[in-house]
Amino acid sequence: MGKLVVLTLLGASLALIGERLLTFRERVTASREIQSIEPQNCHLIEGLENGSEDIDILPSGLAFISTGLKYPGMPNFAPDKPGRIFLMDLNEQNPKAQALEISGGFDKKSLNPHGISTFIDKDNTVYLYVVNHPHMGSTVEIFKFEEQQRSLIYLKTIKHELLKSVNDIVVLGPEKFYATRDHYFTSYFLVLLELIMDFHWTYILFYSPREVKVVAQGFSSANGITASLNQKYVYVADVTAKNIHIMEKHDNWNLTQVKVIHLGTLVDNLTIDPATGDILAGCHPNPMKLLNYNPEDPPGSEVLRIQDALSDKPRVSTLYANNGSVLQASTVASVYHRKMLIGTVFHKALYCEL
């Protein structure tokens, strides 16, 4: 009798996993192909060869780019090199990428940068916050930017038991930020199981020196995060659910959901067009090619613009789409004065004039 129960439970479990596998393939748009939409004035950025996972552009036109991310299950073309932070001045006629030196006692070999966010203090001092994965853990590193020297000064490392599997960050005050947790588990096998079973156990965290708390939860895989120009709303990409959550920010830093925008593609990082307030989303149109990387049939790239996000009928348009022949596995797009930078998980980066 006991063996029969075990076999029955095993059969039911296998059937459930099989059904979830089929659902997972549909959820991540396993067979989707895209039609190329590419601005005429685009070129790959020299020196950015090993990813450009996140990009944040200051109002002055200086762009910070995180490179060299080593992420479980993702390809990496320079596994023995630490990550770096690059800078581009988009005011220049032909902007170049320059690696920033880091001083202040930071262990540069431990830099494995993921999401980034800048904050400008009242005295115009620029701070760069970097989600870091040293030894595959999760910390937030705070640097001060020295514009004249084109360098970063390490200030401190933030650690907390809730800062696990951190993906992205948006800073809204001195040491006050929201961060996304993209996976509940940390082991690669359990992460795959989590994705297949679609547990919806990930969340958004608020951090300050006085308080650390979960402010929104129930996401399949909370990923990119940014704030509206007036900072009244926070936008969160739920990557495997293929949507963006519009969240209202309250005085106590809690978030409540206003609406969800479904996009039909896996949404990674989000930025805001400073001229219009539109949301720009870096997306993965065929993620199975990303998970099963084949250089002969690489994953494509896609950038969407979402206008009137708070209205009853947001308008979604495609700014860039490529089948991987030029740019593979796009994660982010950021704009400044009709100039656009597009970053990737592990591949190159693109500069376009719109």
Tab-separated table of C-alpha atoms in Angstrom:
chain	number	residue	atom	x	y	z
A	1	MET	CA	0.000	0.000	0.000
A	2	GLY	CA	2.830	2.369	0.920
A	3	LYS	CA	4.582	1.780	-2.407
A	4	LEU	CA	1.348	2.509	-4.271
A	5	VAL	CA	0.980	5.845	-2.477
A	6	VAL	CA	4.587	6.755	-3.261
A	7	LEU	CA	4.190	5.843	-6.934
A	8	THR	CA	0.927	7.790	-7.137
A	9	LEU	CA	2.538	10.882	-5.600
A	10	LEU	CA	5.575	10.526	-7.868
A	11	GLY	CA	3.388	10.227	-10.956
A	12	ALA	CA	1.328	13.261	-9.960
A	13	SER	CA	4.487	15.264	-9.308
A	14	LEU	CA	5.989	14.353	-12.669
A	15	ALA	CA	2.739	15.221	-14.413
A	16	LEU	CA	2.657	18.599	-12.646
A	17	ILE	CA	6.277	19.344	-13.548
A	18	GLY	CA	5.626	18.324	-17.169
A	19	GLU	CA	2.617	20.626	-17.359
A	20	ARG	CA	4.599	23.450	-15.777
A	21	LEU	CA	7.450	22.907	-18.232
A	22	LEU	CA	5.068	23.384	-21.157
A	23	THR	CA	3.591	26.462	-19.498
A	24	PHE	CA	7.096	27.798	-18.823
A	25	ARG	CA	8.053	27.480	-22.496
A	26	GLU	CA	4.943	29.414	-23.469
A	27	ARG	CA	5.574	32.001	-20.750
A	28	VAL	CA	9.087	32.741	-21.946
A	29	THR	CA	7.995	32.914	-25.603
A	30	ALA	CA	10.291	30.066	-26.625
A	31	SER	CA	9.643	30.340	-30.376
A	32	ARG	CA	9.076	34.068	-30.883
A	33	GLU	CA	10.945	35.722	-33.744
A	34	ILE	CA	11.173	39.460	-34.341
A	35	GLN	CA	11.272	41.828	-37.277
A	36	SER	CA	14.279	44.148	-37.331
A	37	ILE	CA	13.669	47.802	-36.491
A	38	GLU	CA	16.990	49.618	-36.417
A	39	PRO	CA	17.688	53.375	-36.542
A	40	GLN	CA	20.091	54.286	-39.330
A	41	ASN	CA	22.684	55.978	-37.117
A	42	CYS	CA	23.737	53.152	-34.791
A	43	HIS	CA	27.123	51.607	-34.091
A	44	LEU	CA	28.656	49.270	-31.531
A	45	ILE	CA	30.644	50.987	-28.792
A	46	GLU	CA	34.351	50.216	-28.850
A	47	GLY	CA	35.712	48.749	-25.638
A	48	LEU	CA	32.431	47.311	-24.346
A	49	GLU	CA	32.802	43.648	-25.245
A	50	ASN	CA	31.668	41.776	-22.125
A	51	GLY	CA	28.213	43.071	-21.366
A	52	SER	CA	26.656	46.389	-20.425
A	53	GLU	CA	23.881	45.194	-18.155
A	54	ASP	CA	22.697	48.544	-16.819
A	55	ILE	CA	23.043	52.184	-17.848
A	56	ASP	CA	22.226	55.365	-15.924
A	57	ILE	CA	22.622	58.809	-17.505
A	58	LEU	CA	23.019	61.975	-15.436
A	59	PRO	CA	21.129	65.168	-16.414
A	60	SER	CA	24.520	66.479	-17.597
A	61	GLY	CA	24.783	63.707	-20.208
A	62	LEU	CA	27.395	61.578	-18.445
A	63	ALA	CA	26.432	57.918	-18.735
A	64	PHE	CA	27.509	55.189	-16.302
A	65	ILE	CA	27.601	51.631	-17.650
A	66	SER	CA	28.021	48.428	-15.614
A	67	THR	CA	29.937	45.688	-17.440
A	68	GLY	CA	31.217	42.171	-16.927
A	69	LEU	CA	28.273	40.665	-15.050
A	70	LYS	CA	28.714	37.007	-14.158
A	71	TYR	CA	25.248	35.595	-13.598
A	72	PRO	CA	24.335	31.929	-13.090
A	73	GLY	CA	23.105	30.320	-16.291
A	74	MET	CA	24.159	33.239	-18.503
A	75	PRO	CA	27.081	33.204	-20.987
A	76	ASN	CA	30.210	35.173	-20.132
A	77	PHE	CA	32.999	35.976	-22.579
A	78	ALA	CA	35.547	37.016	-19.922
A	79	PRO	CA	34.981	34.775	-16.886
A	80	ASP	CA	38.393	35.531	-15.360
A	81	LYS	CA	38.092	39.322	-15.532
A	82	PRO	CA	36.360	41.385	-12.829
A	83	GLY	CA	33.536	43.691	-13.764
A	84	ARG	CA	34.014	47.391	-14.379
A	85	ILE	CA	32.131	50.660	-14.519
A	86	PHE	CA	32.482	52.688	-17.715
A	87	LEU	CA	31.666	56.320	-18.432
A	88	MET	CA	30.541	58.019	-21.641
A	89	ASP	CA	30.031	61.744	-22.211
A	90	LEU	CA	27.076	61.998	-24.571
A	91	ASN	CA	27.759	65.682	-25.162
A	92	GLU	CA	30.809	64.760	-27.236
A	93	GLN	CA	30.592	64.509	-31.011
A	94	ASN	CA	31.818	60.914	-31.018
A	95	PRO	CA	31.502	59.715	-27.418
A	96	LYS	CA	33.897	57.001	-26.257
A	97	ALA	CA	33.612	54.563	-23.367
A	98	GLN	CA	36.180	55.064	-20.615
A	99	ALA	CA	36.734	52.654	-17.731
A	100	LEU	CA	36.580	54.428	-14.372
A	101	GLU	CA	39.338	53.880	-11.844
A	102	ILE	CA	38.182	53.007	-8.341
A	103	SER	CA	40.018	54.180	-5.222
A	104	GLY	CA	39.295	54.112	-1.515
A	105	GLY	CA	40.305	50.576	-0.657
A	106	PHE	CA	37.662	48.731	-2.649
A	107	ASP	CA	38.536	45.154	-3.686
A	108	LYS	CA	38.257	45.636	-7.451
A	109	LYS	CA	38.607	41.907	-8.088
A	110	SER	CA	35.292	41.392	-6.292
A	111	LEU	CA	33.321	43.698	-8.591
A	112	ASN	CA	30.521	41.809	-10.332
A	113	PRO	CA	28.126	44.670	-11.119
A	114	HIS	CA	24.462	44.282	-11.924
A	115	GLY	CA	21.913	47.120	-11.636
A	116	ILE	CA	23.120	50.679	-10.971
A	117	SER	CA	21.529	53.971	-9.934
A	118	THR	CA	22.864	57.501	-9.493
A	119	PHE	CA	21.921	60.056	-6.862
A	120	ILE	CA	22.784	63.767	-6.872
A	121	ASP	CA	22.955	65.349	-3.406
A	122	LYS	CA	21.980	68.931	-2.530
A	123	ASP	CA	25.582	70.069	-2.994
A	124	ASN	CA	25.596	68.497	-6.519
A	125	THR	CA	27.815	65.621	-5.426
A	126	VAL	CA	27.134	62.556	-7.572
A	127	TYR	CA	26.928	59.132	-5.951
A	128	LEU	CA	26.800	55.844	-7.826
A	129	TYR	CA	25.068	52.871	-6.193
A	130	VAL	CA	26.002	49.485	-7.638
A	131	VAL	CA	24.341	46.126	-7.064
A	132	ASN	CA	27.299	43.795	-6.669
A	133	HIS	CA	27.555	40.004	-6.543
A	134	PRO	CA	30.896	39.209	-4.894
A	135	HIS	CA	31.268	35.435	-4.648
A	136	MET	CA	27.681	35.260	-5.996
A	137	GLY	CA	26.287	37.053	-2.936
A	138	SER	CA	24.437	40.384	-3.047
A	139	THR	CA	25.605	43.734	-1.729
A	140	VAL	CA	25.099	47.380	-2.640
A	141	GLU	CA	28.296	49.404	-3.097
A	142	ILE	CA	28.267	53.189	-2.754
A	143	PHE	CA	30.802	55.284	-4.672
A	144	LYS	CA	31.389	59.006	-4.963
A	145	PHE	CA	31.989	60.212	-8.503
A	146	GLU	CA	34.920	62.554	-9.108
A	147	GLU	CA	34.128	64.224	-12.424
A	148	GLN	CA	37.455	65.985	-12.929
A	149	GLN	CA	39.486	62.836	-12.313
A	150	ARG	CA	36.905	60.613	-14.050
A	151	SER	CA	37.073	58.190	-11.143
A	152	LEU	CA	35.037	56.604	-8.352
A	153	ILE	CA	35.846	56.755	-4.644
A	154	TYR	CA	34.566	53.795	-2.660
A	155	LEU	CA	32.550	54.856	0.397
A	156	LYS	CA	30.794	51.819	1.867
A	157	THR	CA	29.191	48.415	1.337
A	158	ILE	CA	25.599	47.744	2.357
A	159	LYS	CA	24.651	44.232	3.422
A	160	HIS	CA	21.385	42.943	4.868
A	161	GLU	CA	19.623	39.604	5.232
A	162	LEU	CA	16.823	40.831	2.943
A	163	LEU	CA	19.322	41.883	0.254
A	164	LYS	CA	19.445	38.511	-1.454
A	165	SER	CA	19.499	37.811	-5.191
A	166	VAL	CA	19.300	41.554	-5.816
A	167	ASN	CA	18.834	42.548	-9.438
A	168	ASP	CA	18.282	46.287	-9.735
A	169	ILE	CA	18.085	49.430	-7.633
A	170	VAL	CA	16.672	52.944	-7.753
A	171	VAL	CA	18.025	55.519	-5.298
A	172	LEU	CA	15.620	58.240	-4.136
A	173	GLY	CA	17.538	59.774	-1.228
A	174	PRO	CA	20.825	59.556	0.690
A	175	GLU	CA	21.146	55.809	1.358
A	176	LYS	CA	17.448	55.393	0.607
A	177	PHE	CA	16.596	53.051	-2.219
A	178	TYR	CA	14.290	50.393	-3.575
A	179	ALA	CA	15.818	47.117	-4.745
A	180	THR	CA	14.353	44.098	-6.522
A	181	ARG	CA	14.868	40.462	-5.625
A	182	ASP	CA	14.679	38.408	-8.818
A	183	HIS	CA	14.820	34.892	-7.327
A	184	TYR	CA	13.801	33.435	-3.974
A	185	PHE	CA	16.385	30.659	-4.092
A	186	THR	CA	20.111	31.100	-4.617
A	187	SER	CA	21.202	27.699	-5.954
A	188	TYR	CA	21.000	27.402	-9.753
A	189	PHE	CA	18.979	24.159	-9.684
A	190	LEU	CA	16.367	25.594	-7.316
A	191	VAL	CA	16.207	28.804	-9.335
A	192	LEU	CA	15.311	26.747	-12.413
A	193	LEU	CA	12.668	24.910	-10.404
A	194	GLU	CA	11.344	28.237	-9.157
A	195	LEU	CA	11.050	29.562	-12.710
A	196	ILE	CA	9.342	26.413	-13.950
A	197	MET	CA	6.877	26.263	-11.053
A	198	ASP	CA	6.290	30.058	-11.186
A	199	PHE	CA	6.155	30.492	-7.409
A	200	HIS	CA	5.742	34.313	-7.325
A	201	TRP	CA	7.929	34.610	-4.219
A	202	THR	CA	10.074	37.607	-5.175
A	203	TYR	CA	9.679	41.146	-3.871
A	204	ILE	CA	10.677	44.806	-3.741
A	205	LEU	CA	12.731	45.947	-0.779
A	206	PHE	CA	13.060	49.432	0.697
A	207	TYR	CA	16.353	50.212	2.420
A	208	SER	CA	17.364	53.119	4.637
A	209	PRO	CA	19.771	53.300	7.570
A	210	ARG	CA	16.762	53.360	9.909
A	211	GLU	CA	14.446	50.864	8.263
A	212	VAL	CA	14.625	47.876	5.930
A	213	LYS	CA	11.399	46.272	4.788
A	214	VAL	CA	9.588	44.458	1.990
A	215	VAL	CA	7.194	46.951	0.377
A	216	ALA	CA	5.672	44.860	-2.424
A	217	GLN	CA	5.702	41.138	-3.150
A	218	GLY	CA	4.155	38.389	-5.229
A	219	PHE	CA	6.277	38.871	-8.358
A	220	SER	CA	7.329	36.003	-10.582
A	221	SER	CA	10.781	37.569	-11.008
A	222	ALA	CA	11.086	41.230	-10.004
A	223	ASN	CA	13.772	42.753	-12.218
A	224	GLY	CA	14.333	46.302	-13.441
A	225	ILE	CA	13.098	49.196	-11.310
A	226	THR	CA	12.927	52.951	-11.786
A	227	ALA	CA	10.860	55.950	-10.666
A	228	SER	CA	8.766	58.530	-12.476
A	229	LEU	CA	10.236	61.995	-12.962
A	230	ASN	CA	8.204	63.355	-10.023
A	231	GLN	CA	9.059	60.272	-7.926
A	232	LYS	CA	5.383	59.664	-7.129
A	233	TYR	CA	5.422	56.311	-8.918
A	234	VAL	CA	7.787	53.386	-9.087
A	235	TYR	CA	7.904	51.167	-12.165
A	236	VAL	CA	8.896	47.512	-11.781
A	237	ALA	CA	9.557	44.936	-14.505
A	238	ASP	CA	8.396	41.399	-13.756
A	239	VAL	CA	10.579	39.719	-16.336
A	240	THR	CA	9.097	36.245	-16.708
A	241	ALA	CA	5.543	37.566	-16.330
A	242	LYS	CA	6.268	39.869	-19.302
A	243	ASN	CA	4.811	42.973	-17.691
A	244	ILE	CA	5.496	46.244	-15.902
A	245	HIS	CA	3.892	47.087	-12.559
A	246	ILE	CA	3.007	50.730	-11.875
A	247	MET	CA	3.312	51.303	-8.127
A	248	GLU	CA	2.321	54.387	-6.129
A	249	LYS	CA	4.908	55.510	-3.566
A	250	HIS	CA	3.631	56.641	-0.185
A	251	ASP	CA	5.189	58.890	2.461
A	252	ASN	CA	6.185	55.832	4.535
A	253	TRP	CA	7.924	54.380	1.414
A	254	ASN	CA	5.354	51.605	1.058
A	255	LEU	CA	4.155	50.817	-2.457
A	256	THR	CA	0.673	49.996	-3.697
A	257	GLN	CA	-0.101	48.710	-7.155
A	258	VAL	CA	-1.928	51.035	-9.521
A	259	LYS	CA	-1.934	48.933	-12.689
A	260	VAL	CA	-0.055	46.338	-14.741
A	261	ILE	CA	1.027	46.829	-18.350
A	262	HIS	CA	1.380	43.560	-20.288
A	263	LEU	CA	3.976	43.677	-23.045
A	264	GLY	CA	4.231	40.136	-24.453
A	265	THR	CA	8.033	40.090	-24.167
A	266	LEU	CA	10.422	39.504	-21.269
A	267	VAL	CA	11.080	42.924	-19.736
A	268	ASP	CA	14.489	43.486	-18.142
A	269	ASN	CA	15.681	46.955	-17.043
A	270	LEU	CA	13.638	50.158	-17.140
A	271	THR	CA	14.672	53.791	-17.571
A	272	ILE	CA	12.817	57.075	-17.963
A	273	ASP	CA	13.144	59.473	-20.883
A	274	PRO	CA	13.995	62.728	-19.058
A	275	ALA	CA	12.363	64.831	-21.791
A	276	THR	CA	8.985	63.058	-21.859
A	277	GLY	CA	8.672	60.799	-18.816
A	278	ASP	CA	8.140	57.805	-21.102
A	279	ILE	CA	9.325	54.390	-19.912
A	280	LEU	CA	12.038	52.670	-21.948
A	281	ALA	CA	12.346	48.912	-21.528
A	282	GLY	CA	15.175	46.618	-22.575
A	283	CYS	CA	13.628	43.272	-23.472
A	284	HIS	CA	14.421	39.653	-24.378
A	285	PRO	CA	12.248	38.609	-27.343
A	286	ASN	CA	13.444	34.964	-27.407
A	287	PRO	CA	14.889	34.066	-23.989
A	288	MET	CA	15.237	30.342	-24.656
A	289	LYS	CA	18.099	31.296	-26.984
A	290	LEU	CA	19.597	33.148	-24.035
A	291	LEU	CA	19.273	30.176	-21.682
A	292	ASN	CA	20.607	27.780	-24.346
A	293	TYR	CA	23.182	30.050	-25.946
A	294	ASN	CA	24.310	29.185	-29.469
A	295	PRO	CA	26.550	31.757	-31.198
A	296	GLU	CA	25.216	30.535	-34.538
A	297	ASP	CA	21.641	31.336	-33.472
A	298	PRO	CA	21.992	34.025	-30.794
A	299	PRO	CA	19.268	35.721	-28.723
A	300	GLY	CA	17.867	38.915	-30.159
A	301	SER	CA	17.368	42.379	-28.706
A	302	GLU	CA	14.340	44.605	-28.312
A	303	VAL	CA	13.716	48.089	-26.895
A	304	LEU	CA	10.194	49.354	-26.237
A	305	ARG	CA	8.896	52.835	-25.440
A	306	ILE	CA	5.786	53.052	-23.225
A	307	GLN	CA	3.957	56.371	-23.437
A	308	ASP	CA	1.115	57.532	-21.166
A	309	ALA	CA	1.800	54.663	-18.766
A	310	LEU	CA	-0.775	55.908	-16.240
A	311	SER	CA	-3.572	56.270	-18.785
A	312	ASP	CA	-6.244	53.705	-19.620
A	313	LYS	CA	-4.525	53.043	-22.951
A	314	PRO	CA	-0.716	53.216	-22.724
A	315	ARG	CA	0.973	53.399	-26.126
A	316	VAL	CA	3.742	50.894	-26.778
A	317	SER	CA	6.151	51.292	-29.693
A	318	THR	CA	9.391	49.612	-30.726
A	319	LEU	CA	12.519	51.759	-30.783
A	320	TYR	CA	14.920	48.959	-31.662
A	321	ALA	CA	14.724	45.295	-32.604
A	322	ASN	CA	17.419	42.961	-33.922
A	323	ASN	CA	17.607	39.188	-34.267
A	324	GLY	CA	21.034	38.982	-32.617
A	325	SER	CA	23.089	39.603	-35.748
A	326	VAL	CA	24.181	42.974	-34.309
A	327	LEU	CA	23.224	43.014	-30.631
A	328	GLN	CA	22.499	40.031	-28.398
A	329	ALA	CA	20.329	39.863	-25.270
A	330	SER	CA	19.469	43.503	-24.640
A	331	THR	CA	18.790	44.514	-21.051
A	332	VAL	CA	18.451	48.289	-21.006
A	333	ALA	CA	18.072	51.424	-23.099
A	334	SER	CA	18.668	54.956	-21.888
A	335	VAL	CA	18.271	58.238	-23.786
A	336	TYR	CA	19.689	61.757	-23.649
A	337	HIS	CA	18.958	64.507	-26.204
A	338	ARG	CA	17.887	62.001	-28.901
A	339	LYS	CA	20.896	59.800	-28.274
A	340	MET	CA	20.283	56.257	-27.088
A	341	LEU	CA	22.521	53.673	-25.442
A	342	ILE	CA	21.459	50.016	-25.440
A	343	GLY	CA	23.120	47.538	-23.089
A	344	THR	CA	23.218	43.737	-22.919
A	345	VAL	CA	23.717	40.905	-20.427
A	346	PHE	CA	27.031	39.625	-21.785
A	347	HIS	CA	27.451	41.003	-25.316
A	348	LYS	CA	28.314	44.468	-26.631
A	349	ALA	CA	26.614	47.874	-26.339
A	350	LEU	CA	25.040	50.075	-28.994
A	351	TYR	CA	25.027	53.848	-29.516
A	352	CYS	CA	22.232	55.313	-31.645
A	353	GLU	CA	21.205	58.780	-32.746
A	354	LEU	CA	17.413	58.954	-32.976
